[in-house]
Amino acid sequence: MILFRLAWGSMWSRRITIILTIIAIALSATLYLGVDKVRSGARASFADTISETDLIMGARSGSVQLLLYSVFRIGNATNNVSWQTYQDIAARPEVDWIVPLSLGDSHRGYRVLGTTQGYFDRYAFRGGQHLTFAEGDRFADLFDVVLGADVAHSLGYSVGDEVVVAHGLASFTAHDNKPFTVSGILQKSGTPVDRTLFVSLEAIEAIHVDWQGGAIVPGTELSGEEVRELDLTPTQVTAAMIGVSSPLDIFNLQRAINDYEQEPLLAVIPGVALAELWEIVGVAETALTAVSAMVIATALIGMAAMIFSSLNERRREMAILRAVGATPLTIVGLMLIEALIVCALAVLLGVALLYAGLLVLRPWVDAQYGIYLAVTAPGPSELWILLAIVGAGAIVSLFPALRAYRMSLADGMTIRF
Amino acid sequence: MPEPDTQPLAEREDKAAILLQELSFTWPGPSGFRLHVPHFRLERGERLFLFGESGAGKSTLLSLVCGILEPAAGELNVLGTDLAKLSRPARDRFRAENIGVIFQMFNLLPYASPRDNILLPLNFAPQRRNRVGSETAAEADRLAELMGLPKNLLTRRTSADLSVGQQQRVAAARALIGQPPLIIADEPTSALDRAAEDQFIDLLFSRIEASGASLIMVSHDMRLCERFDRTVNLGDLMQTGGGGSI
């Protein structure tokens, strides 16, 4: 008890350096735990994005690439799948349901997805939840559009508003001769759906029918009403989500698609592609974790340096303690207690900063990156990390403590200055 | 010259506060400072004035007597205990229980209150604490008052803003609490002016008389030596091995 009081008193007399040290360690702990939170949050968000879909089919490319552009709307397809091929696959006996995906256009930074009404029935996320409408309903008319929650919220649209779709992803050429009308707005799902605009496959066909090579061919421009008269059967789709009749058919169908002779295709199982993605991302995650562990180590070494540099001014203090009967081990104990108090306070502050940061940044991270960060009590792994920080602090402080031990043995009762 | 001791050692020890025989100590390192005391004896209740040139080894001798340094050879008997035979922690414990130390200056832990400073040795010396009884704070206050310290000073949060004279009085109260049988003072008045020095010595002596403790005080101020029972030049102590009285 007296040791604790002495350590506390000594620390209080050096409180500015002590507080700065505590802040440094606390920030490093916050960084480490924050990286961990974002990592698990990102994984959970990704893993929650698609369920109940057995296969994703697209033009032959990488499986991760296919998963990214079809489900996460990240990156682009290198090629499309012809409508004929799509029909062929859809007609296979193993296929229970199939939903086409047609990507390529955008609206003010948000991607436009051409699909069928089946999307709203089949797309499932977070363990089987289906999309629901906050307002309005699915697209019924050719020029109806359904908005994801974030699109509607950030662009301030409501049902009945007009939306002009732009050609490509970052283009200034708009399909402004064929404006869409908002027919419905989806409930927030925490998936890329929130940041997507949905139109029918025919609508995608309709807005491109008078385009050639990325621009309207002059003189051939058609009005919305004229387009309605045309045959709007799609010529190609970007990808498709497939459900099989029996789980046993998944691999058969996958092989059949991959071996499809008329066109190079690729079918992936979302979970497998996701695992492949983690393998790639895992390297970056490990690097990030290593960097934040380094930051913790740096902060702890800073603490040891702080204790080291305090030793000289504390030689007097140590001589006094020795004179009144303190053993050199008591001196070592003082140093260790100091390190433990610093680390314990730092860890508490670090956790407080983490949760404060989570509460403040969560809506922004969700809106910006679609990563839902769960605010939950620290789990066992986090508690172990915190404990490890305190333990590592004690170990690091052994070095100055041993030096103090030797100094207090050598100095004896001589007070050196 | 005093008569050489003829009694067997065991019989002499119990009367001596300190008994050194052929004591030697060498500092490690290139300087190789060596201290050798053929014979030295301090009686119980005796007040000894020790002087000597700077670097003569006064602090080394005091550290040996306190059991902080370990002699290379010879007998180091303090209050009937051969310190050379004790383990290091046992020597620390012995010092805490039996010896009160006052330094030249910077005697106090600046971040602790004066009262906590006075009580400090009791944390390492259970027997000394028992002698004080349950009212340790009251005893600290009483000693401080006897040393002429105002009461409101004691509970200040820190001791850093006390004057040097006040600090030395707090240090004296700390050395005296629990009535240790041996007080060692290493130039305790060197930072005080003459009036403060006299006052300090008066107060210290009155307390030591009351407790019956022995005192070794190192000082350069020869004016003080007449107030002591005996005066020893460390140089003589090392050369002659005798009492070296002047």
PDB file of N, CA and C in Angstrom, chain A residues 3 322 325-337 398 401-402 404-406 408-409, chain B residues 88-89 92 124:
ATOM      1  N   LEU A   3       3.859   1.430  -1.011  1.00  0.00           N
ATOM      2  CA  LEU A   3       4.524   1.482  -2.315  1.00  0.00           C
ATOM      3  C   LEU A   3       3.634   2.174  -3.329  1.00  0.00           C
ATOM      4  N   ARG A 322      16.298   4.201   0.523  1.00  0.00           N
ATOM      5  CA  ARG A 322      17.260   3.205   1.003  1.00  0.00           C
ATOM      6  C   ARG A 322      17.644   3.508   2.442  1.00  0.00           C
ATOM      7  N   GLY A 325      15.387   2.295   5.039  1.00  0.00           N
ATOM      8  CA  GLY A 325      15.257   0.850   5.161  1.00  0.00           C
ATOM      9  C   GLY A 325      14.646   0.149   3.967  1.00  0.00           C
ATOM     10  N   ALA A 326      14.331   0.899   2.886  1.00  0.00           N
ATOM     11  CA  ALA A 326      13.767   0.234   1.708  1.00  0.00           C
ATOM     12  C   ALA A 326      14.847  -0.621   1.067  1.00  0.00           C
ATOM     13  N   THR A 327      14.469  -1.811   0.635  1.00  0.00           N
ATOM     14  CA  THR A 327      15.436  -2.667  -0.043  1.00  0.00           C
ATOM     15  C   THR A 327      15.498  -2.262  -1.517  1.00  0.00           C
ATOM     16  N   PRO A 328      16.555  -2.635  -2.209  1.00  0.00           N
ATOM     17  CA  PRO A 328      16.603  -2.346  -3.652  1.00  0.00           C
ATOM     18  C   PRO A 328      15.392  -2.928  -4.380  1.00  0.00           C
ATOM     19  N   LEU A 329      14.872  -4.038  -3.857  1.00  0.00           N
ATOM     20  CA  LEU A 329      13.689  -4.620  -4.497  1.00  0.00           C
ATOM     21  C   LEU A 329      12.479  -3.699  -4.372  1.00  0.00           C
ATOM     22  N   THR A 330      12.414  -2.975  -3.247  1.00  0.00           N
ATOM     23  CA  THR A 330      11.339  -1.995  -3.097  1.00  0.00           C
ATOM     24  C   THR A 330      11.414  -0.959  -4.202  1.00  0.00           C
ATOM     25  N   ILE A 331      12.657  -0.554  -4.517  1.00  0.00           N
ATOM     26  CA  ILE A 331      12.857   0.437  -5.589  1.00  0.00           C
ATOM     27  C   ILE A 331      12.360  -0.141  -6.921  1.00  0.00           C
ATOM     28  N   VAL A 332      12.732  -1.398  -7.173  1.00  0.00           N
ATOM     29  CA  VAL A 332      12.266  -2.059  -8.399  1.00  0.00           C
ATOM     30  C   VAL A 332      10.737  -2.104  -8.403  1.00  0.00           C
ATOM     31  N   GLY A 333      10.170  -2.440  -7.231  1.00  0.00           N
ATOM     32  CA  GLY A 333       8.711  -2.494  -7.111  1.00  0.00           C
ATOM     33  C   GLY A 333       8.073  -1.153  -7.447  1.00  0.00           C
ATOM     34  N   LEU A 334       8.695  -0.080  -6.979  1.00  0.00           N
ATOM     35  CA  LEU A 334       8.158   1.265  -7.272  1.00  0.00           C
ATOM     36  C   LEU A 334       8.092   1.508  -8.771  1.00  0.00           C
ATOM     37  N   MET A 335       9.175   1.125  -9.459  1.00  0.00           N
ATOM     38  CA  MET A 335       9.222   1.330 -10.912  1.00  0.00           C
ATOM     39  C   MET A 335       8.139   0.503 -11.604  1.00  0.00           C
ATOM     40  N   LEU A 336       8.004  -0.743 -11.146  1.00  0.00           N
ATOM     41  CA  LEU A 336       7.019  -1.618 -11.792  1.00  0.00           C
ATOM     42  C   LEU A 336       5.607  -1.107 -11.536  1.00  0.00           C
ATOM     43  N   ILE A 337       5.353  -0.689 -10.309  1.00  0.00           N
ATOM     44  CA  ILE A 337       4.015  -0.180 -10.000  1.00  0.00           C
ATOM     45  C   ILE A 337       3.720   1.045 -10.866  1.00  0.00           C
ATOM     46  N   LEU A 398      10.978  -3.229 -16.752  1.00  0.00           N
ATOM     47  CA  LEU A 398      11.993  -3.956 -15.977  1.00  0.00           C
ATOM     48  C   LEU A 398      13.395  -3.409 -16.257  1.00  0.00           C
ATOM     49  N   ALA A 401      13.969  -0.440 -14.270  1.00  0.00           N
ATOM     50  CA  ALA A 401      13.882  -0.860 -12.871  1.00  0.00           C
ATOM     51  C   ALA A 401      15.186  -1.545 -12.453  1.00  0.00           C
ATOM     52  N   LEU A 402      15.722  -2.376 -13.364  1.00  0.00           N
ATOM     53  CA  LEU A 402      16.978  -3.054 -13.013  1.00  0.00           C
ATOM     54  C   LEU A 402      18.122  -2.051 -12.907  1.00  0.00           C
ATOM     55  N   ALA A 404      17.734   1.000 -11.928  1.00  0.00           N
ATOM     56  CA  ALA A 404      17.523   1.652 -10.632  1.00  0.00           C
ATOM     57  C   ALA A 404      18.049   0.753  -9.511  1.00  0.00           C
ATOM     58  N   TYR A 405      17.822  -0.534  -9.675  1.00  0.00           N
ATOM     59  CA  TYR A 405      18.296  -1.505  -8.674  1.00  0.00           C
ATOM     60  C   TYR A 405      19.808  -1.393  -8.527  1.00  0.00           C
ATOM     61  N   ARG A 406      20.496  -1.423  -9.681  1.00  0.00           N
ATOM     62  CA  ARG A 406      21.956  -1.350  -9.627  1.00  0.00           C
ATOM     63  C   ARG A 406      22.423  -0.013  -9.079  1.00  0.00           C
ATOM     64  N   SER A 408      20.834   1.925  -7.010  1.00  0.00           N
ATOM     65  CA  SER A 408      20.587   2.088  -5.587  1.00  0.00           C
ATOM     66  C   SER A 408      21.567   1.231  -4.781  1.00  0.00           C
ATOM     67  N   LEU A 409      22.061   0.159  -5.383  1.00  0.00           N
ATOM     68  CA  LEU A 409      23.085  -0.625  -4.699  1.00  0.00           C
ATOM     69  C   LEU A 409      24.407   0.131  -4.696  1.00  0.00           C
TER      70      LEU A 409
ATOM     71  N   ARG B  88      21.676  -9.189   2.588  1.00  0.00           N
ATOM     72  CA  ARG B  88      21.399  -7.806   2.196  1.00  0.00           C
ATOM     73  C   ARG B  88      20.015  -7.329   2.659  1.00  0.00           C
ATOM     74  N   PRO B  89      18.948  -8.104   2.411  1.00  0.00           N
ATOM     75  CA  PRO B  89      17.635  -7.648   2.898  1.00  0.00           C
ATOM     76  C   PRO B  89      17.587  -7.550   4.424  1.00  0.00           C
ATOM     77  N   ASP B  92      19.037  -4.337   5.374  1.00  0.00           N
ATOM     78  CA  ASP B  92      18.085  -3.236   5.120  1.00  0.00           C
ATOM     79  C   ASP B  92      17.055  -3.169   6.233  1.00  0.00           C
ATOM     80  N   PHE B 124       8.868   0.277   6.844  1.00  0.00           N
ATOM     81  CA  PHE B 124       9.841  -0.779   6.585  1.00  0.00           C
ATOM     82  C   PHE B 124      10.296  -1.435   7.888  1.00  0.00           C
TER      83      PHE B 124
END
